[in-house]
């Protein structure tokens, strides 16, 4: 299994920027060994050994740092290997020295001092405290320190900022997206039903890379600690070409990001707007920005989720509330303009020279040769964000009830602790990005199955529940057919498992040769994709086997 994890990781490594700790050095070390042996038992032994090591380190850390100290330490230890790398230690250095090291500017951003610049202005009206449920009893039992970050955030961190127009190339579509209505991920989501969510105990956003740099600097105008990848799904940034002509695109986008309002020594307070949305009109060469707008939609009565911890534990000490944020908005003051222009005689004129009359730029109206409505573009973004959600994944017991009521089979996925066993990451991502999103699989699931996913731990709890013998037996049957790390199953409504396949075995069956890599991660999801057809076969075999039970 370790072999599979590493293989899939290598395949999608370029996109997998949230590196998963759980001892990747270790997997790499034994990688060659496993290719030779490929003995599942060995992988189990290693996993066991690794868990034991982690547990030992955890106990040692608690002894040295205490629970609260460990909490702070873990908030920095983003790969959760119980060691701090220089990268992970960076926020502390910045805090102690007051110096922020420059952010890496990626090569893809053309650095042109004579290029065009534009000015963005940030506006916000703070969250209306009386819109929060907790305000009804006067925030009874909520400590002042929990809300201190919220109370003190009244204005944008940076009210106005000058950007290089070429940085907005991050919003240009990839080469294969040229038509109006095409959508793509500017910042791909790294979450799925297998990975669960990212940890709550973090104060400082990870260093942004590539296109994340721009989104991070835009959101930093509101607050210094934007996390451009939210902890929970949906996560990431999607975009859609709303309109185009020979020179321009109008691109509509949607961002799922959040802010960390508290800092040490207070416990984290997460501020998660429902979404950020906006549009940018930019030239197809990405050197001129005609218009930029971003805001948090405010036409609902509540538009922000808030979660705060009040103790040094990941999940148990968490408060949740929602509220209304009247305004959070970024707008360009006008189109981007060159700082230097050259007149007819070839003289260089500094357009920003204060001694001269300011140069007036005249911009022609844009006429689109093709366009879709704002609503249509927004809808396409929605579908891009939630493709696998086109079928519902119900909780275990509800799924069985529904399967029984509709006389359908259960398509059930059982996985190891998605939250802290990051070794499931590889197979989980691969599954989601291929089979579970592909339209033929979605159609078959929708037509013939009720879908569900569960964690092993949840089913172990259900199995142990003496109060509910029927559900306990169903959980037992699931666990009986389970193999680490992810097992896909087809079950009768009475709980009998008629067919099952292990995710790593499945991925081995459908493994692509390296030269075909590109095809695996395209979002086309047609029948030509071998993993899609293998998954279809798996589901159909499940249907056939179920028939045999009924025939008996
Ligand atoms: C809010 O505005 C958007 C965009 O105009 C619209 O699509 C949406 O339906 C509105 N929502 C409500 C609740 O009015
Ligand atoms: C699922 O099936 C229903 C009813 O047949 C249909 O209306 C819906 O569009 C289908 N959804 C998907 C994602 O195929
Ligand atoms: C479920 O039903 C099938 C056939 O209807 C039967 O063979 C099987 O034993 C049942 N399983 C359980 C757990 O009752």
Coordinates of C-alpha atoms and ligand atoms in Angstrom, one line a residue:
X1 CA 0.0 0.0 0.0
X2 CA 2.9 2.3 0.7
X3 CA 4.0 1.7 -2.8
X4 CA 0.7 2.9 -4.1
X5 CA 0.6 6.0 -2.0
X6 CA 4.0 7.0 -3.2
X7 CA 3.2 6.3 -6.8
X8 CA 0.0 8.4 -6.8
X9 CA 1.9 11.1 -4.9
X10 CA 4.6 11.2 -7.5
X11 CA 1.9 11.4 -10.2
X12 CA 0.1 14.4 -8.8
X13 CA 3.0 15.7 -6.9
X14 CA 3.1 19.0 -8.8
X15 CA -0.3 19.9 -7.6
X16 CA 0.0 18.5 -4.1
X17 CA 1.5 21.5 -2.5
X18 CA 0.1 20.8 1.0
X19 CA 2.7 18.3 1.7
X20 CA 1.6 15.5 3.9
X21 CA 4.0 14.7 6.6
X22 CA 3.3 11.4 8.1
X23 CA 6.9 10.5 7.4
X24 CA 7.2 10.9 3.6
X25 CA 10.9 10.5 4.0
X26 CA 10.2 7.1 5.4
X27 CA 8.1 6.0 2.4
X28 CA 10.7 7.3 0.0
X29 CA 13.4 5.3 1.9
X30 CA 11.6 2.0 1.5
X31 CA 10.2 2.7 -1.9
X32 CA 12.7 0.6 -3.9
X33 CA 12.3 -2.1 -1.4
X34 CA 8.6 -2.3 -1.9
X35 CA 8.8 -2.3 -5.7
X36 CA 10.8 -5.5 -5.3
X37 CA 8.7 -7.1 -2.7
X38 CA 5.3 -5.4 -2.9
X39 CA 4.2 -7.4 0.1
X40 CA 1.1 -5.8 1.7
X41 CA 2.0 -7.3 5.1
X42 CA 5.3 -5.4 5.1
X43 CA 3.4 -2.2 4.5
X44 CA 1.1 -2.9 7.5
X45 CA 4.1 -3.5 9.7
X46 CA 5.7 -0.3 8.6
X47 CA 2.5 1.6 9.2
X48 CA 2.3 0.1 12.6
X49 CA 5.9 1.0 13.4
X50 CA 5.4 4.5 12.1
X51 CA 2.2 5.0 14.2
X52 CA 4.0 3.8 17.3
X53 CA 6.9 6.2 16.6
X54 CA 4.5 9.1 16.2
X55 CA 2.7 8.2 19.4
X56 CA 5.9 8.1 21.3
X57 CA 7.0 11.5 20.0
X58 CA 3.5 12.9 20.9
X59 CA 3.8 11.7 24.5
X60 CA 7.2 13.1 24.8
X61 CA 6.1 16.5 23.4
X62 CA 3.2 16.7 25.9
X63 CA 5.6 16.0 28.8
X64 CA 8.1 18.7 27.6
X65 CA 5.6 21.4 26.5
X66 CA 2.3 20.7 28.2
X67 CA -1.0 20.6 26.3
X68 CA -1.0 24.4 25.5
X69 CA 2.6 24.5 24.5
X70 CA 2.1 21.5 22.3
X71 CA -0.9 23.2 20.7
X72 CA 1.3 26.2 19.7
X73 CA 4.0 23.9 18.5
X74 CA 1.6 21.9 16.4
X75 CA 0.1 25.1 15.0
X76 CA 3.6 25.7 13.4
X77 CA 4.3 22.1 12.5
X78 CA 2.3 22.0 9.3
X79 CA 3.5 18.7 8.1
X80 CA 2.9 17.1 11.5
X81 CA 6.2 15.3 11.8
X82 CA 6.9 16.8 15.3
X83 CA 9.9 18.7 13.9
X84 CA 10.0 22.4 12.8
X85 CA 11.7 23.1 9.5
X86 CA 13.1 26.6 8.8
X87 CA 10.0 27.2 6.7
X88 CA 7.7 26.2 9.6
X89 CA 9.7 28.4 12.0
X90 CA 9.4 31.4 9.7
X91 CA 6.3 33.0 11.4
X92 CA 8.1 33.1 14.7
X93 CA 11.2 34.8 13.1
X94 CA 8.9 37.4 11.6
X95 CA 7.3 38.0 14.9
X96 CA 10.5 38.3 16.8
X97 CA 12.4 40.3 14.2
X98 CA 9.5 42.2 12.7
X99 CA 11.0 41.5 9.3
X100 CA 9.0 39.8 6.6
X101 CA 11.2 38.0 4.1
X102 CA 10.2 38.8 0.5
X103 CA 7.7 36.4 -1.1
X104 CA 9.1 34.3 -4.0
X105 CA 7.9 35.8 -7.2
X106 CA 7.4 32.9 -9.6
X107 CA 9.2 32.9 -13.0
X108 CA 5.8 32.8 -14.7
X109 CA 5.2 36.4 -13.6
X110 CA 6.9 38.7 -16.1
X111 CA 8.9 41.2 -14.2
X112 CA 8.7 44.4 -16.2
X113 CA 9.4 47.7 -14.4
X114 CA 7.9 49.5 -17.4
X115 CA 4.8 47.4 -17.3
X116 CA 1.3 48.7 -16.5
X117 CA 0.1 49.1 -13.0
X118 CA -3.3 49.4 -11.4
X119 CA -4.6 50.6 -8.1
X120 CA -7.0 48.5 -6.0
X121 CA -9.0 49.9 -3.2
X122 CA -10.3 47.8 -0.3
X123 CA -13.5 48.6 1.5
X124 CA -15.1 46.9 4.4
X125 CA -17.8 47.3 7.1
X126 CA -17.1 45.1 10.1
X127 CA -19.2 42.1 10.9
X128 CA -22.4 43.1 12.7
X129 CA -22.0 41.5 16.1
X130 CA -25.7 41.7 16.8
X131 CA -26.3 39.3 13.8
X132 CA -24.5 36.5 15.7
X133 CA -26.6 34.0 17.5
X134 CA -24.3 34.3 20.6
X135 CA -25.3 38.0 20.8
X136 CA -28.8 37.0 21.9
X137 CA -27.6 36.2 25.4
X138 CA -24.9 38.9 25.4
X139 CA -22.1 36.5 24.4
X140 CA -22.6 34.7 27.7
X141 CA -19.7 32.4 28.4
X142 CA -17.6 33.6 25.5
X143 CA -14.3 34.9 26.7
X144 CA -13.2 38.3 25.5
X145 CA -10.0 36.9 24.2
X146 CA -11.8 34.6 21.9
X147 CA -13.4 37.5 20.1
X148 CA -10.6 40.0 20.4
X149 CA -9.5 39.5 16.8
X150 CA -13.0 40.0 15.6
X151 CA -13.6 43.1 17.8
X152 CA -10.4 44.8 16.6
X153 CA -10.9 44.2 12.9
X154 CA -12.8 47.3 11.8
X155 CA -11.1 48.4 8.6
X156 CA -9.1 46.8 5.8
X157 CA -5.4 46.1 6.6
X158 CA -4.4 47.9 3.4
X159 CA -6.9 50.4 2.1
X160 CA -5.2 51.0 -1.3
X161 CA -2.4 49.2 -3.1
X162 CA -0.7 49.4 -6.5
X163 CA -0.3 46.1 -8.4
X164 CA 1.6 45.2 -11.5
X165 CA -1.0 44.4 -14.2
X166 CA 1.0 41.4 -15.3
X167 CA 0.5 39.7 -11.9
X168 CA -3.2 39.3 -12.9
X169 CA -2.1 36.8 -15.6
X170 CA -2.9 34.3 -12.8
X171 CA -6.5 34.7 -13.9
X172 CA -5.8 33.9 -17.6
X173 CA -7.3 30.6 -18.6
X174 CA -5.0 27.6 -19.4
X175 CA -4.3 27.1 -23.1
X176 CA -7.0 24.5 -23.6
X177 CA -9.7 26.8 -22.2
X178 CA -10.6 29.4 -24.8
X179 CA -14.4 29.3 -25.2
X180 CA -16.9 31.4 -23.4
X181 CA -18.4 29.2 -20.6
X182 CA -15.1 27.2 -20.1
X183 CA -14.2 26.8 -16.4
X184 CA -10.9 25.8 -14.7
X185 CA -9.3 25.8 -11.3
X186 CA -7.0 28.7 -10.6
X187 CA -6.1 27.2 -7.3
X188 CA -7.1 23.5 -7.2
X189 CA -8.8 22.2 -4.2
X190 CA -6.8 19.6 -2.2
X191 CA -9.7 18.4 -0.1
X192 CA -12.1 15.6 -0.8
X193 CA -14.3 13.2 1.0
X194 CA -11.3 11.1 1.9
X195 CA -8.9 13.8 3.2
X196 CA -11.5 15.5 5.5
X197 CA -10.2 18.9 6.4
X198 CA -7.1 20.8 7.3
X199 CA -6.2 21.4 10.9
X200 CA -7.9 24.1 13.0
X201 CA -4.8 24.9 15.1
X202 CA -3.0 27.2 12.8
X203 CA -2.3 30.9 13.0
X204 CA -0.1 31.7 10.1
X205 CA -0.9 30.9 6.5
X206 CA 1.6 28.7 4.6
X207 CA 3.8 30.6 2.1
X208 CA 1.8 31.0 -1.1
X209 CA 3.2 29.6 -4.3
X210 CA 2.5 30.2 -8.0
X211 CA -0.9 31.6 -8.6
X212 CA -1.6 31.6 -4.9
X213 CA 0.7 34.6 -4.5
X214 CA -1.8 36.9 -6.2
X215 CA -4.9 35.7 -4.4
X216 CA -3.0 35.9 -1.2
X217 CA -1.9 39.5 -1.7
X218 CA -5.5 40.4 -2.8
X219 CA -7.0 39.0 0.4
X220 CA -4.2 40.4 2.5
X221 CA -5.6 43.8 1.8
X222 CA -8.5 42.9 4.1
X223 CA -6.5 41.1 6.8
X224 CA -2.9 40.1 7.2
X225 CA -3.7 36.4 7.7
X226 CA -5.7 35.0 4.8
X227 CA -5.7 31.3 4.3
X228 CA -6.4 31.0 0.6
X229 CA -7.1 27.3 1.1
X230 CA -10.0 27.0 3.5
X231 CA -10.0 24.2 6.0
X232 CA -13.2 22.6 4.8
X233 CA -14.6 22.0 1.3
X234 CA -15.3 23.8 -0.9
X235 CA -11.7 25.0 -1.1
X236 CA -9.7 26.8 -3.8
X237 CA -10.4 29.2 -6.6
X238 CA -12.3 28.5 -9.8
X239 CA -12.8 30.7 -12.8
X240 CA -15.0 30.9 -15.9
X241 CA -14.7 32.8 -19.2
X242 CA -17.9 34.9 -19.2
X243 CA -17.1 36.9 -22.4
X244 CA -14.4 37.4 -24.9
X245 CA -13.4 39.2 -28.1
X246 CA -10.2 39.4 -30.0
X247 CA -8.3 41.3 -27.3
X248 CA -10.1 40.8 -24.0
X249 CA -11.5 38.2 -21.6
X250 CA -14.1 38.9 -19.0
X251 CA -13.4 36.2 -16.3
X252 CA -15.7 35.5 -13.4
X253 CA -14.2 33.8 -10.4
X254 CA -15.1 32.4 -7.1
X255 CA -12.7 32.0 -4.1
X256 CA -13.1 29.9 -1.0
X257 CA -10.7 31.2 1.5
X258 CA -10.8 32.3 5.2
X259 CA -9.0 34.5 7.7
X260 CA -7.4 33.7 11.0
X261 CA -8.3 36.6 13.2
X262 CA -6.5 35.7 16.4
X263 CA -2.9 35.3 17.1
X264 CA -0.8 33.7 20.0
X265 CA -1.5 33.6 22.9
X266 CA -5.3 33.6 22.1
X267 CA -6.8 30.5 20.6
X268 CA -7.6 30.5 16.8
X269 CA -10.7 32.2 15.5
X270 CA -11.6 31.3 11.9
X271 CA -13.6 33.8 9.9
X272 CA -15.0 32.2 6.7
X273 CA -17.0 34.2 4.3
X274 CA -19.6 32.2 2.3
X275 CA -17.5 33.0 -0.8
X276 CA -15.5 35.7 -2.5
X277 CA -16.7 36.4 -6.0
X278 CA -15.8 38.8 -8.7
X279 CA -14.6 39.4 -12.2
X280 CA -11.7 40.7 -14.1
X281 CA -11.6 42.2 -17.6
X282 CA -8.1 41.7 -18.9
X283 CA -6.2 41.6 -22.2
X284 CA -5.5 38.2 -23.6
X285 CA -1.8 38.8 -23.3
X286 CA -2.3 39.5 -19.6
X287 CA -0.5 42.8 -19.7
X288 CA -3.5 45.1 -19.3
X289 CA -6.3 45.0 -16.7
X290 CA -9.3 46.9 -17.7
X291 CA -11.4 46.3 -14.6
X292 CA -11.2 44.3 -11.4
X293 CA -13.8 43.7 -8.8
X294 CA -14.0 41.2 -5.8
X295 CA -16.5 41.0 -3.0
X296 CA -18.2 38.9 -0.4
X297 CA -21.8 38.6 -1.6
X298 CA -24.0 40.5 1.0
X299 CA -27.5 39.8 -0.3
X300 CA -28.2 37.1 2.2
X301 CA -29.1 37.8 5.8
X302 CA -26.0 35.8 7.0
X303 CA -22.8 35.4 5.0
X304 CA -20.0 34.5 7.3
X305 CA -19.2 31.3 9.3
X306 CA -17.1 31.7 12.4
X307 CA -15.4 29.0 14.5
X308 CA -13.2 29.5 17.4
X309 CA -11.4 27.2 19.8
X310 CA -11.4 27.7 23.5
X311 CA -9.0 25.1 24.6
X312 CA -5.8 23.4 23.4
X313 CA -7.5 20.6 21.5
X314 CA -8.1 20.2 17.9
X315 CA -11.8 19.6 17.8
X316 CA -13.5 19.1 21.1
X317 CA -13.4 22.7 22.3
X318 CA -14.9 24.5 19.4
X319 CA -17.6 27.2 19.2
X320 CA -19.5 27.9 16.0
X321 CA -21.6 30.9 14.9
X322 CA -22.7 32.8 11.8
X323 CA -23.1 36.4 11.2
X324 CA -23.6 39.2 8.6
X325 CA -20.8 41.1 7.0
X326 CA -22.3 44.1 5.1
X327 CA -19.3 44.9 2.9
X328 CA -15.9 43.4 2.0
X329 CA -14.9 44.6 -1.4
X330 CA -11.9 45.3 -3.7
X331 CA -12.2 47.5 -6.7
X332 CA -9.8 48.9 -9.3
X333 CA -9.8 52.7 -9.4
X334 CA -9.5 52.5 -13.2
X335 CA -7.8 50.5 -16.0
X336 CA -4.1 49.7 -15.6
X337 CA -1.8 52.3 -17.1
X338 CA 1.8 52.3 -18.2
X339 CA 4.2 54.2 -16.0
X340 CA 6.3 55.1 -19.0
X341 CA 5.1 55.9 -22.5
X342 CA 6.9 56.8 -25.7
X343 CA 5.6 59.7 -27.8
X344 CA 5.7 59.9 -31.6
X345 CA 9.3 61.2 -31.7
X346 CA 10.4 58.3 -29.5
X347 CA 10.8 60.4 -26.4
X348 CA 10.2 58.6 -23.1
X349 CA 7.5 60.4 -21.0
X350 CA 7.0 59.5 -17.4
X351 CA 3.2 59.4 -17.1
X352 CA 3.5 59.8 -13.3
X353 CA 5.8 62.9 -13.5
X354 CA 4.2 65.3 -11.1
X355 CA 5.6 68.4 -12.8
X356 CA 3.8 67.7 -16.0
X357 CA 0.1 67.7 -16.7
X358 CA -1.1 64.2 -15.9
X359 CA -1.6 62.2 -19.1
X360 CA -5.2 61.3 -19.9
X361 CA -5.7 57.8 -21.2
X362 CA -8.8 57.2 -23.3
X363 CA -10.2 53.7 -23.3
X364 CA -12.6 52.5 -26.0
X365 CA -15.7 50.6 -25.0
X366 CA -15.4 46.9 -25.2
X367 CA -17.7 45.0 -27.5
X368 CA -17.9 41.3 -26.7
X369 CA -18.1 38.9 -29.7
X370 CA -19.3 36.1 -27.4
X371 CA -20.7 36.1 -23.9
X372 CA -22.9 34.3 -21.4
X373 CA -24.8 35.9 -18.5
X374 CA -23.4 36.5 -15.1
X375 CA -25.8 33.9 -13.6
X376 CA -24.8 31.3 -16.2
X377 CA -21.1 31.8 -15.4
X378 CA -21.8 31.6 -11.6
X379 CA -23.7 28.4 -12.2
X380 CA -20.8 26.9 -14.1
X381 CA -18.5 27.8 -11.2
X382 CA -20.8 26.1 -8.8
X383 CA -20.8 22.8 -10.8
X384 CA -17.0 23.0 -11.1
X385 CA -16.6 23.3 -7.4
X386 CA -18.9 20.4 -6.5
X387 CA -18.6 17.8 -9.2
X388 CA -18.7 14.7 -7.1
X389 CA -21.5 16.2 -5.1
X390 CA -23.8 15.8 -8.0
X391 CA -24.7 12.6 -6.2
X392 CA -25.4 12.9 -2.5
X393 CA -23.1 11.0 0.0
X394 CA -25.4 10.2 2.9
X395 CA -24.4 9.3 6.5
X396 CA -24.2 5.5 7.1
X397 CA -27.5 4.8 8.7
X398 CA -29.4 7.3 6.6
X399 CA -28.0 5.7 3.5
X400 CA -29.2 2.3 4.5
X401 CA -32.7 3.7 5.2
X402 CA -32.8 5.3 1.8
X403 CA -31.5 2.2 0.0
X404 CA -34.2 0.2 1.7
X405 CA -37.0 2.7 0.9
X406 CA -35.9 3.1 -2.8
X407 CA -34.9 -0.6 -3.1
X408 CA -31.5 0.3 -4.3
X409 CA -28.0 -0.9 -3.6
X410 CA -25.6 0.9 -1.3
X411 CA -22.4 2.2 -2.9
X412 CA -20.3 2.7 0.2
X413 CA -16.7 3.9 0.7
X414 CA -15.0 3.1 3.9
X415 CA -11.7 4.8 4.8
X416 CA -9.2 5.0 7.5
X417 CA -9.0 8.1 9.7
X418 CA -9.2 10.7 6.9
X419 CA -8.3 13.5 9.3
X420 CA -4.9 12.4 10.6
X421 CA -3.8 9.6 8.4
X422 CA -2.5 11.6 5.5
X423 CA -1.2 8.5 3.8
X424 CA -4.7 8.0 2.4
X425 CA -4.2 11.3 0.6
X426 CA -2.7 9.8 -2.5
X427 CA -5.4 7.3 -3.3
X428 CA -8.2 9.6 -2.1
X429 CA -7.2 12.4 -4.4
X430 CA -6.7 10.1 -7.4
X431 CA -10.1 8.5 -6.9
X432 CA -11.9 11.8 -6.6
X433 CA -10.1 13.4 -9.5
X434 CA -10.9 10.6 -11.8
X435 CA -13.7 8.1 -11.1
X436 CA -16.0 9.8 -8.6
X437 CA -16.2 12.9 -10.8
X438 CA -16.6 11.3 -14.1
X439 CA -20.0 11.7 -15.7
X440 CA -20.6 8.0 -16.5
X441 CA -19.9 7.0 -12.9
X442 CA -22.1 9.9 -11.6
X443 CA -24.9 8.8 -13.9
X444 CA -24.7 5.2 -12.8
X445 CA -24.5 6.1 -9.1
X446 CA -27.4 8.4 -9.4
X447 CA -29.5 5.8 -11.2
X448 CA -28.9 2.6 -9.3
X449 CA -27.2 3.4 -6.0
X450 CA -27.4 5.3 -2.8
X451 CA -23.9 6.5 -1.9
X452 CA -22.3 6.9 1.5
X453 CA -18.8 7.2 2.9
X454 CA -17.6 6.5 6.5
X455 CA -14.6 6.4 8.6
X456 CA -13.4 3.2 10.1
X457 CA -13.5 4.8 13.5
X458 CA -17.2 5.8 13.1
X459 CA -18.2 2.2 12.2
X460 CA -16.2 0.8 15.0
X461 CA -18.2 3.0 17.3
X462 CA -21.5 1.9 15.7
X463 CA -20.5 -1.7 15.9
X464 CA -19.9 -1.3 19.6
X465 CA -23.2 0.4 20.2
X466 CA -25.4 -2.2 22.0
X467 CA -28.4 0.0 21.8
X468 CA -28.7 -0.4 18.1
X469 CA -28.1 -4.1 17.1
X470 CA -29.3 -3.7 13.5
X471 CA -26.9 -0.9 12.7
X472 CA -24.2 -2.5 14.7
X473 CA -24.4 -5.7 12.5
X474 CA -24.3 -3.6 9.4
X475 CA -21.2 -1.8 10.6
X476 CA -19.7 -5.2 11.5
X477 CA -20.3 -6.5 8.0
X478 CA -18.7 -3.4 6.5
X479 CA -15.6 -3.7 8.7
X480 CA -15.3 -7.4 7.9
X481 CA -14.8 -6.6 4.2
X482 CA -12.5 -3.6 4.9
X483 CA -8.8 -3.4 3.9
X484 CA -6.6 -0.5 4.7
X485 CA -6.7 2.3 3.6
X486 CA -9.8 2.7 1.4
X487 CA -12.3 0.1 0.5
X488 CA -15.2 0.6 -2.0
X489 CA -18.2 -1.6 -1.4
X490 CA -21.6 -2.5 -2.8
X491 CA -24.1 -3.6 -0.2
X492 CA -27.6 -4.9 0.0
X493 CA -30.0 -2.7 2.0
X494 CA -29.9 -5.4 4.7
X495 CA -26.1 -5.0 5.1
X496 CA -24.7 -7.9 3.2
X497 CA -21.7 -6.9 1.2
X498 CA -22.0 -8.3 -2.3
X499 CA -18.9 -6.8 -3.8
X500 CA -15.9 -4.8 -2.7
X501 CA -12.6 -3.6 -4.0
X502 CA -9.6 -2.0 -2.3
X503 CA -8.6 1.4 -3.5
X504 CA -4.9 0.6 -3.9
X505 CA -5.7 -2.6 -5.7
X506 CA -8.1 -0.6 -7.9
X507 CA -5.4 2.0 -8.6
X508 CA -2.9 -0.7 -9.5
X509 CA -5.4 -2.2 -12.0
X510 CA -5.9 1.1 -13.6
X511 CA -2.3 2.5 -13.3
X512 CA -1.3 4.6 -16.2
X513 CA 2.0 4.4 -17.8
X514 CA 4.0 7.5 -17.1
X515 CA 3.6 8.9 -20.6
X516 CA -0.1 8.8 -20.2
X517 CA 0.0 10.8 -17.0
X518 CA -1.7 13.9 -18.5
X519 CA -4.7 11.9 -19.3
X520 CA -5.3 10.7 -15.8
X521 CA -5.7 14.1 -14.4
X522 CA -7.7 15.8 -17.1
X523 CA -11.2 16.6 -16.1
X524 CA -12.7 15.3 -19.3
X525 CA -13.8 12.1 -17.5
X526 CA -14.9 10.3 -20.6
X527 CA -15.1 6.5 -21.1
X528 CA -11.6 6.5 -22.6
X529 CA -10.3 6.8 -19.0
X530 CA -9.4 3.3 -17.8
X531 CA -10.1 4.0 -14.2
X532 CA -13.6 5.2 -15.1
X533 CA -14.4 2.1 -17.1
X534 CA -12.9 -0.1 -14.3
X535 CA -15.1 1.6 -11.7
X536 CA -18.1 1.2 -14.0
X537 CA -17.3 -2.5 -14.2
X538 CA -16.9 -2.7 -10.4
X539 CA -20.4 -1.1 -9.9
X540 CA -22.0 -3.3 -12.6
X541 CA -20.5 -6.4 -11.1
X542 CA -22.0 -5.3 -7.8
X543 CA -25.4 -5.0 -9.5
X544 CA -25.0 -8.5 -11.0
X545 CA -23.9 -10.1 -7.8
X546 CA -26.9 -8.5 -6.0
X547 CA -29.2 -10.1 -8.6
X548 CA -27.9 -13.5 -7.6
X549 CA -28.9 -12.9 -4.0
X550 CA -32.4 -11.9 -5.0
X551 CA -32.7 -14.9 -7.3
X552 CA -31.8 -17.3 -4.5
Ligands
LIG1 C1 -27.6 37.3 -4.6 O1 -27.1 37.9 -5.8 C2 -26.7 37.0 -6.7 C3 -26.0 37.7 -7.9 O2 -26.7 38.8 -8.2 C4 -27.9 36.2 -7.2 O3 -27.5 35.2 -8.1 C5 -28.5 35.5 -6.0 O4 -29.6 34.8 -6.3 C6 -28.8 36.5 -4.9 N1 -29.2 35.7 -3.7 C7 -30.3 36.1 -2.9 C8 -30.5 35.3 -1.7 O5 -30.9 37.1 -3.2
LIG2 C1 -30.1 11.9 -11.2 O1 -31.4 11.4 -11.6 C2 -32.4 12.3 -11.6 C3 -33.7 11.6 -11.9 O2 -33.5 10.6 -12.9 C4 -32.1 13.4 -12.6 O3 -33.2 14.4 -12.5 C5 -30.8 14.1 -12.2 O4 -30.5 15.1 -13.2 C6 -29.7 13.1 -12.1 N1 -28.5 13.7 -11.7 C7 -27.3 13.4 -12.2 C8 -26.1 14.0 -11.6 O5 -27.1 12.6 -13.1
LIG3 C1 -29.8 -10.1 3.1 O1 -30.7 -10.6 2.1 C2 -30.1 -11.7 1.3 C3 -31.1 -12.1 0.3 O2 -32.3 -11.5 0.3 C4 -29.7 -12.9 2.1 O3 -29.1 -13.9 1.4 C5 -28.7 -12.4 3.2 O4 -28.4 -13.4 4.1 C6 -29.3 -11.2 4.0 N1 -28.3 -10.7 4.9 C7 -28.5 -10.4 6.2 C8 -27.4 -9.9 6.9 O5 -29.6 -10.6 6.7

